[in-house]
Coordinates of C-alpha atoms and ligand atoms in Angstrom, one line a residue:
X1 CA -26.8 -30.0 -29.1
X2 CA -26.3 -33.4 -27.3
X3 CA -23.0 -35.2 -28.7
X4 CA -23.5 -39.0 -29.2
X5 CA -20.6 -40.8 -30.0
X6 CA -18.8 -43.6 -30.0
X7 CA -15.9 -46.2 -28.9
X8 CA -15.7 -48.7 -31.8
X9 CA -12.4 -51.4 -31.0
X10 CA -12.2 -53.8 -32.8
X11 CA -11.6 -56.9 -30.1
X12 CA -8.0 -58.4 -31.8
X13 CA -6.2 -57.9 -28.5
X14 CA -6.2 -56.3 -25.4
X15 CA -6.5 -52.7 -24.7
X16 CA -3.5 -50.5 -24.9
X17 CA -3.0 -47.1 -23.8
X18 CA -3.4 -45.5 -27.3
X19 CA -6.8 -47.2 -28.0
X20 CA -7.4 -46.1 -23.9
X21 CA -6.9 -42.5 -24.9
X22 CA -9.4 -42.6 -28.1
X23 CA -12.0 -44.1 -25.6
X24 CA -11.3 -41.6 -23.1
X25 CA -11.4 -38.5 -26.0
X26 CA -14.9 -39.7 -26.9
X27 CA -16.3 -40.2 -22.9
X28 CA -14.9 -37.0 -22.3
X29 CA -16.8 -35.3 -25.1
X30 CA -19.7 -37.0 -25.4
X31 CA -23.1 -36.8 -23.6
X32 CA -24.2 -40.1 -24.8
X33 CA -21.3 -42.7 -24.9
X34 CA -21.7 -45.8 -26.4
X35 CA -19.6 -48.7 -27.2
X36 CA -19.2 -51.1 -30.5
X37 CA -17.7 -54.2 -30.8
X38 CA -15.9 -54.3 -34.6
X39 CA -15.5 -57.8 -34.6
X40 CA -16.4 -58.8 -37.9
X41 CA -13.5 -60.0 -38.6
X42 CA -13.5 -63.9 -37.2
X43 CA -9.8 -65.0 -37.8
X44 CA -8.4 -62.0 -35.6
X45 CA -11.1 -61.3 -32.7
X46 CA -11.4 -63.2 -30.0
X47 CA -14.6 -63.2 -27.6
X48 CA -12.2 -63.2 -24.4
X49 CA -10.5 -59.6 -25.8
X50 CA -13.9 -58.1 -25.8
X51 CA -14.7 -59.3 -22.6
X52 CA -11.4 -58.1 -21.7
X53 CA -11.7 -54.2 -23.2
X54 CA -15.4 -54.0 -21.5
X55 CA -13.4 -54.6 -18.4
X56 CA -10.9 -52.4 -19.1
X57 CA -13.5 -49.6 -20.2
X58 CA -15.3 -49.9 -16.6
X59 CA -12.2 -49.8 -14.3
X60 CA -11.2 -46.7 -16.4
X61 CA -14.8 -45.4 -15.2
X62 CA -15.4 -44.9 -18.8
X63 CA -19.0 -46.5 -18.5
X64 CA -21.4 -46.6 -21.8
X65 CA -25.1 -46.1 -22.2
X66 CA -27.1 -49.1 -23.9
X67 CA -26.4 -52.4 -25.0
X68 CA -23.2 -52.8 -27.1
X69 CA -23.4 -53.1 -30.5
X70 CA -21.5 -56.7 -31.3
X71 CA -21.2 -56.6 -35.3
X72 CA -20.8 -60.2 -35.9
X73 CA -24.4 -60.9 -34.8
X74 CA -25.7 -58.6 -37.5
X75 CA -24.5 -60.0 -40.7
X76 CA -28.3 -59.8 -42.5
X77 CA -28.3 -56.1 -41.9
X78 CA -25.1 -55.0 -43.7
X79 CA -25.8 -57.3 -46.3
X80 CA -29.1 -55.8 -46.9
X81 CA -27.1 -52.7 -47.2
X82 CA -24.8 -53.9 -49.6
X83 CA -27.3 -55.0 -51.9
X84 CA -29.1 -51.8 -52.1
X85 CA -25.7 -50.7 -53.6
X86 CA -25.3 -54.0 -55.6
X87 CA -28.6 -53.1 -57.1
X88 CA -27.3 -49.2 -57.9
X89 CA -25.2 -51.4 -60.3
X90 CA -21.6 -50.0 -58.1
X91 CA -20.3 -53.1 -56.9
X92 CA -18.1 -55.8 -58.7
X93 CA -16.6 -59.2 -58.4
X94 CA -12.8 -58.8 -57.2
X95 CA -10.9 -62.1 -57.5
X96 CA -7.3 -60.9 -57.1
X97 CA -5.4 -62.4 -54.2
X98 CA -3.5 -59.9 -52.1
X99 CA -0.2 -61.1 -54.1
X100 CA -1.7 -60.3 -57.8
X101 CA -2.8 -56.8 -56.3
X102 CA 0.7 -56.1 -55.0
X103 CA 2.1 -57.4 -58.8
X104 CA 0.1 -54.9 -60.3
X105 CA 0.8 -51.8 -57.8
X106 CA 3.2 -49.4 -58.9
X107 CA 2.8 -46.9 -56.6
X108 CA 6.3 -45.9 -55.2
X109 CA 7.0 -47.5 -51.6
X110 CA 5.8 -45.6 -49.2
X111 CA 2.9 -44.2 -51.3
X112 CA -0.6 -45.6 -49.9
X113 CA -1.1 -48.7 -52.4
X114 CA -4.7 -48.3 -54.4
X115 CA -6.3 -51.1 -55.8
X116 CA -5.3 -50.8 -59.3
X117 CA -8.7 -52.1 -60.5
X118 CA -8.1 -55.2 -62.6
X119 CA -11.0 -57.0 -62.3
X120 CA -13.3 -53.6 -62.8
X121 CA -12.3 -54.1 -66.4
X122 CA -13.0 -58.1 -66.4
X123 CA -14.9 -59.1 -69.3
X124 CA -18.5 -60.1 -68.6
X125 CA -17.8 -63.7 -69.9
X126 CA -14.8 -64.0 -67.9
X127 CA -16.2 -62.6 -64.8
X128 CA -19.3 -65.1 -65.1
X129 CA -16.8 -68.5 -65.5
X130 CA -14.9 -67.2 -62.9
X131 CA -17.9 -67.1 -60.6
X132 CA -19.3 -70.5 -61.9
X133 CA -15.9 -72.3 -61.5
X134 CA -16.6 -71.2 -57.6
X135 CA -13.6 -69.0 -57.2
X136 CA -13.5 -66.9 -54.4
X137 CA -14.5 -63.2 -54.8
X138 CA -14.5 -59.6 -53.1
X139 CA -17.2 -57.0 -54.0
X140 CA -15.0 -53.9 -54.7
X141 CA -17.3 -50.6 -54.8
X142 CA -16.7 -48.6 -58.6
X143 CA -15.6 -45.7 -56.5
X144 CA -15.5 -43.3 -59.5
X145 CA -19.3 -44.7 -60.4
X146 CA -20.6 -44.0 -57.0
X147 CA -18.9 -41.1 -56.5
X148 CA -19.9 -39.7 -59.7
X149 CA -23.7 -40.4 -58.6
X150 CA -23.6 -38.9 -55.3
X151 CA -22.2 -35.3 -56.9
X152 CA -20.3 -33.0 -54.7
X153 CA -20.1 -34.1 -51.0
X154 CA -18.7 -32.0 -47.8
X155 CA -18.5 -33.2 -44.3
X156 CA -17.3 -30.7 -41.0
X157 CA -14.2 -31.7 -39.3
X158 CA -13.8 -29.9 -36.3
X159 CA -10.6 -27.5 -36.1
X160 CA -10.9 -27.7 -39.9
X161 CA -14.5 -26.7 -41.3
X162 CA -15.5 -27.9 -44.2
X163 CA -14.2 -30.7 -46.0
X164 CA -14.9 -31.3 -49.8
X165 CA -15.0 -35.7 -49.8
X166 CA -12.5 -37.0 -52.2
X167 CA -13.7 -40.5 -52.3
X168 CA -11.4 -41.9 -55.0
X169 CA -8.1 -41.1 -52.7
X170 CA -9.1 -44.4 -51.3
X171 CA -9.8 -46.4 -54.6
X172 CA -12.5 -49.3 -54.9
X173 CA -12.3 -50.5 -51.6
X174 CA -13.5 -53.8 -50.5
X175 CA -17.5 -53.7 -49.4
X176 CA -17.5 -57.9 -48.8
X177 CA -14.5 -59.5 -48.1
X178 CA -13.4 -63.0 -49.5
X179 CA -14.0 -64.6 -45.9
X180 CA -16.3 -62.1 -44.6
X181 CA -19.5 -61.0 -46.3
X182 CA -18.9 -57.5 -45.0
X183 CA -15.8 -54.8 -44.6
X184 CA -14.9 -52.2 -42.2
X185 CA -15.9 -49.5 -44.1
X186 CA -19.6 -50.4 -44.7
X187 CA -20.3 -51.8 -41.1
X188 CA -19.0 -48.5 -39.5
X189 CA -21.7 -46.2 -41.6
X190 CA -24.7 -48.3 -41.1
X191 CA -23.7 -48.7 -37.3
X192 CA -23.2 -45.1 -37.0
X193 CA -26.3 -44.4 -38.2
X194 CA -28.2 -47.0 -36.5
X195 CA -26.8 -45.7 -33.0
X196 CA -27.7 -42.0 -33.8
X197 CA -24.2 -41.1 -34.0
X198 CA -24.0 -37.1 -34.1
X199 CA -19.8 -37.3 -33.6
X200 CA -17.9 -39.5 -34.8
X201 CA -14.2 -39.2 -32.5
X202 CA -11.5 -41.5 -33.4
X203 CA -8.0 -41.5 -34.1
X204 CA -6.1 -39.7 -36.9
X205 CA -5.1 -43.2 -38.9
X206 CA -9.2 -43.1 -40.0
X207 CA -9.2 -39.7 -41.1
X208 CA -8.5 -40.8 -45.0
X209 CA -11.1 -43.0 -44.5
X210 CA -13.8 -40.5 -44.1
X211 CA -13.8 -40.0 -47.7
X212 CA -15.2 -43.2 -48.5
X213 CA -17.6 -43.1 -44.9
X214 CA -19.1 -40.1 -46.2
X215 CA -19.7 -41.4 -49.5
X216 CA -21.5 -44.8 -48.8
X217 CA -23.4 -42.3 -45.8
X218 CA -24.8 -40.7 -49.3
X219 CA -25.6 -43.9 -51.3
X220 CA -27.5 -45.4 -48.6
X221 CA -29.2 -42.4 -47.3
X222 CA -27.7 -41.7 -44.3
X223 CA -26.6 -39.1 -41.8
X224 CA -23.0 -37.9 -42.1
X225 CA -22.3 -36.7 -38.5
X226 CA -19.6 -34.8 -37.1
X227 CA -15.8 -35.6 -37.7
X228 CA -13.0 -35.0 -35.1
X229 CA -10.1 -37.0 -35.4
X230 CA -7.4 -36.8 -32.7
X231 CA -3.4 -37.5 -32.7
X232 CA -2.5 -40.7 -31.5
X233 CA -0.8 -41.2 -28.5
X234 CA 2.6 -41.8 -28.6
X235 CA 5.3 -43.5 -26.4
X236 CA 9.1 -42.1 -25.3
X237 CA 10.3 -43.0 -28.5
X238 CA 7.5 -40.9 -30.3
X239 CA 6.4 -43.8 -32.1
X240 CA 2.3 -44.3 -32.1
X241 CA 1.5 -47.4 -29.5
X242 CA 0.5 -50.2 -30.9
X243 CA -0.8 -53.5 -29.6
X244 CA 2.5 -55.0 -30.2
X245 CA 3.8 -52.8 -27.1
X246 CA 3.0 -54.9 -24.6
X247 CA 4.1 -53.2 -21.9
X248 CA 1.5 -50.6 -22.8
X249 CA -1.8 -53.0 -22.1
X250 CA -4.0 -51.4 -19.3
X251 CA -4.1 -55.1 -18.2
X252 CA -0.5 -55.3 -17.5
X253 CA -0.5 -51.9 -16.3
X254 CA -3.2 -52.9 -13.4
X255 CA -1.1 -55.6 -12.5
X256 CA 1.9 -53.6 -12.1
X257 CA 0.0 -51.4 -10.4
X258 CA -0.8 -48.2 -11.8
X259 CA -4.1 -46.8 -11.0
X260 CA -7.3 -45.4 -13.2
X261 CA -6.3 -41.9 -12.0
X262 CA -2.7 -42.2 -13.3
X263 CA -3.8 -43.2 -16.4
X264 CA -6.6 -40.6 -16.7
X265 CA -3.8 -37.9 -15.6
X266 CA -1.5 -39.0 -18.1
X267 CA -4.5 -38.7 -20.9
X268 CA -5.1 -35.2 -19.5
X269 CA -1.8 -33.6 -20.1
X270 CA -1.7 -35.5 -23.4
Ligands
LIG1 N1 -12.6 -50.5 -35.3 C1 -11.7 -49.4 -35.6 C2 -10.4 -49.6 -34.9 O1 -10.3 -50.4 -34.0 C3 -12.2 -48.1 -35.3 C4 -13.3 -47.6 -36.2 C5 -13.8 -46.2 -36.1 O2 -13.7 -45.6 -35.0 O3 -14.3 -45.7 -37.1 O4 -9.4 -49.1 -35.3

């Protein structure tokens, strides 16, 4: 079976090593490699970081096949998709600001905070004013709704087997953001299926969020491919690398010096 699979940064700042080492876990497994820009999000990515990560990509050799998928020009398309699902009756108007959500939250610290659905349980008349005094809503997916609909759902995670999808670990996520008619989590299944992806490689932070990925893959009739999700890469400290380590951009690694074959052997005994 050919593997087709993907590098999906989202362009908020430059490439570090750990994202590096997710791109280099896909290329290495993958027969067709192909890269996505995530860039939906217009108040953190910047056109000169994803002119900056494609540069990266190629002096790491890790070249991809086809054009790149750039998210932000295809804004129609996911909102066709969300109204197939608005139409299924599992979508409602969230209002909450991020301060009334953490009001409400009692989950202890540390504890991954659901939404606690507040405005699931709005009354109809109140929802309707709200929206007619133009305040400014979310569409939250009824997780338990959907989820109830699609039935029992499994996906394969390599090293694992078979995985029964607990959707409502993640809660009613956001579908359509506040400032963005779109979210994360319904741009990466309709890209996924619109580049063929067979494997889906990526770091071990998205793992939970399979659960809800393999879920809308169900509502909108698509394919759920292959999971693998890899350990992060981690730095002398043993603490995951994150774009806040400077030191850590391949940018600033180039101009220090270091080679492409350094950093290749470095993923390699990883
Ligand atoms: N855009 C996501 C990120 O940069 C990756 C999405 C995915 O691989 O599913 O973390």
């Amino acid at each position: 079976m050919s593997i087709i699979s993907r590098f999906a940064p989202s362009p908020t700042g430059h490439l570090h090593l750990g994202h590096a080492y997710s791109a280099w876990m896909v290329f290495r497994r993958a027969n067709i490699f192909r890269l996505r820009l995530e860039d939906i999000d217009a108040t953190r990515c910047r056109p000169e970081y994803a002119a900056s990560i494609e540069e990266d990509l190629r002096w790491l050799g890790l070249d991809w096949e086809g054009e790149i998928r750039v998210q932000s020009a295809h804004f129609p398309e996911y909102a066709s998709s969300l109204s197939q699902l608005q139409q299924r009756g599992l979508l409602y108007t969230c209002f909450c600001s991020r301060a009334d959500i953490s009001r409400a939250i009692t989950a202890p610290h540390g504890a991954e905070a659901l939404y606690p659905g507040t405005c699931r349980h709005l009354p109809e008349t109140e929802r309707a004013k709200k929206i007619a005094s133009g305040a400014p809503y979310a569409l939250r997916l009824n997780t338990h709704t959907a989820s109830a609909q699609a039935g029992r759902l499994k996906f394969f995670e390599e090293g694992s087997g078979w995985i029964t999808a607990e959707p409502e670990r993640l809660g009613d996520v956001v579908l359509a953001r506040k400032d963005t008619p779109t979210s994360y989590h319904l741009c990466v299944v309709h890209d996924d299926a619109l580049q063929n992806i067979t494997h889906i490689i990526r770091g071990e932070d998205l793992r939970e969020a399979t659960h809800i990925h393999v879920l809308l893959q169900n509502l909108l009739g698509l394919p759920t491919p292959v999971y693998a999700h890899h350990r992060l890469l981690t730095g002398p400290d043993g603490k995951r690398l994150a774009k806040r380590d400077r030191a850590a951009t391949l940018r600033e690694m180039r101009a220090a010096g270091t080679t492409a074959e350094t950093i290749l052997q470095r993923f390699q005994s990883a």
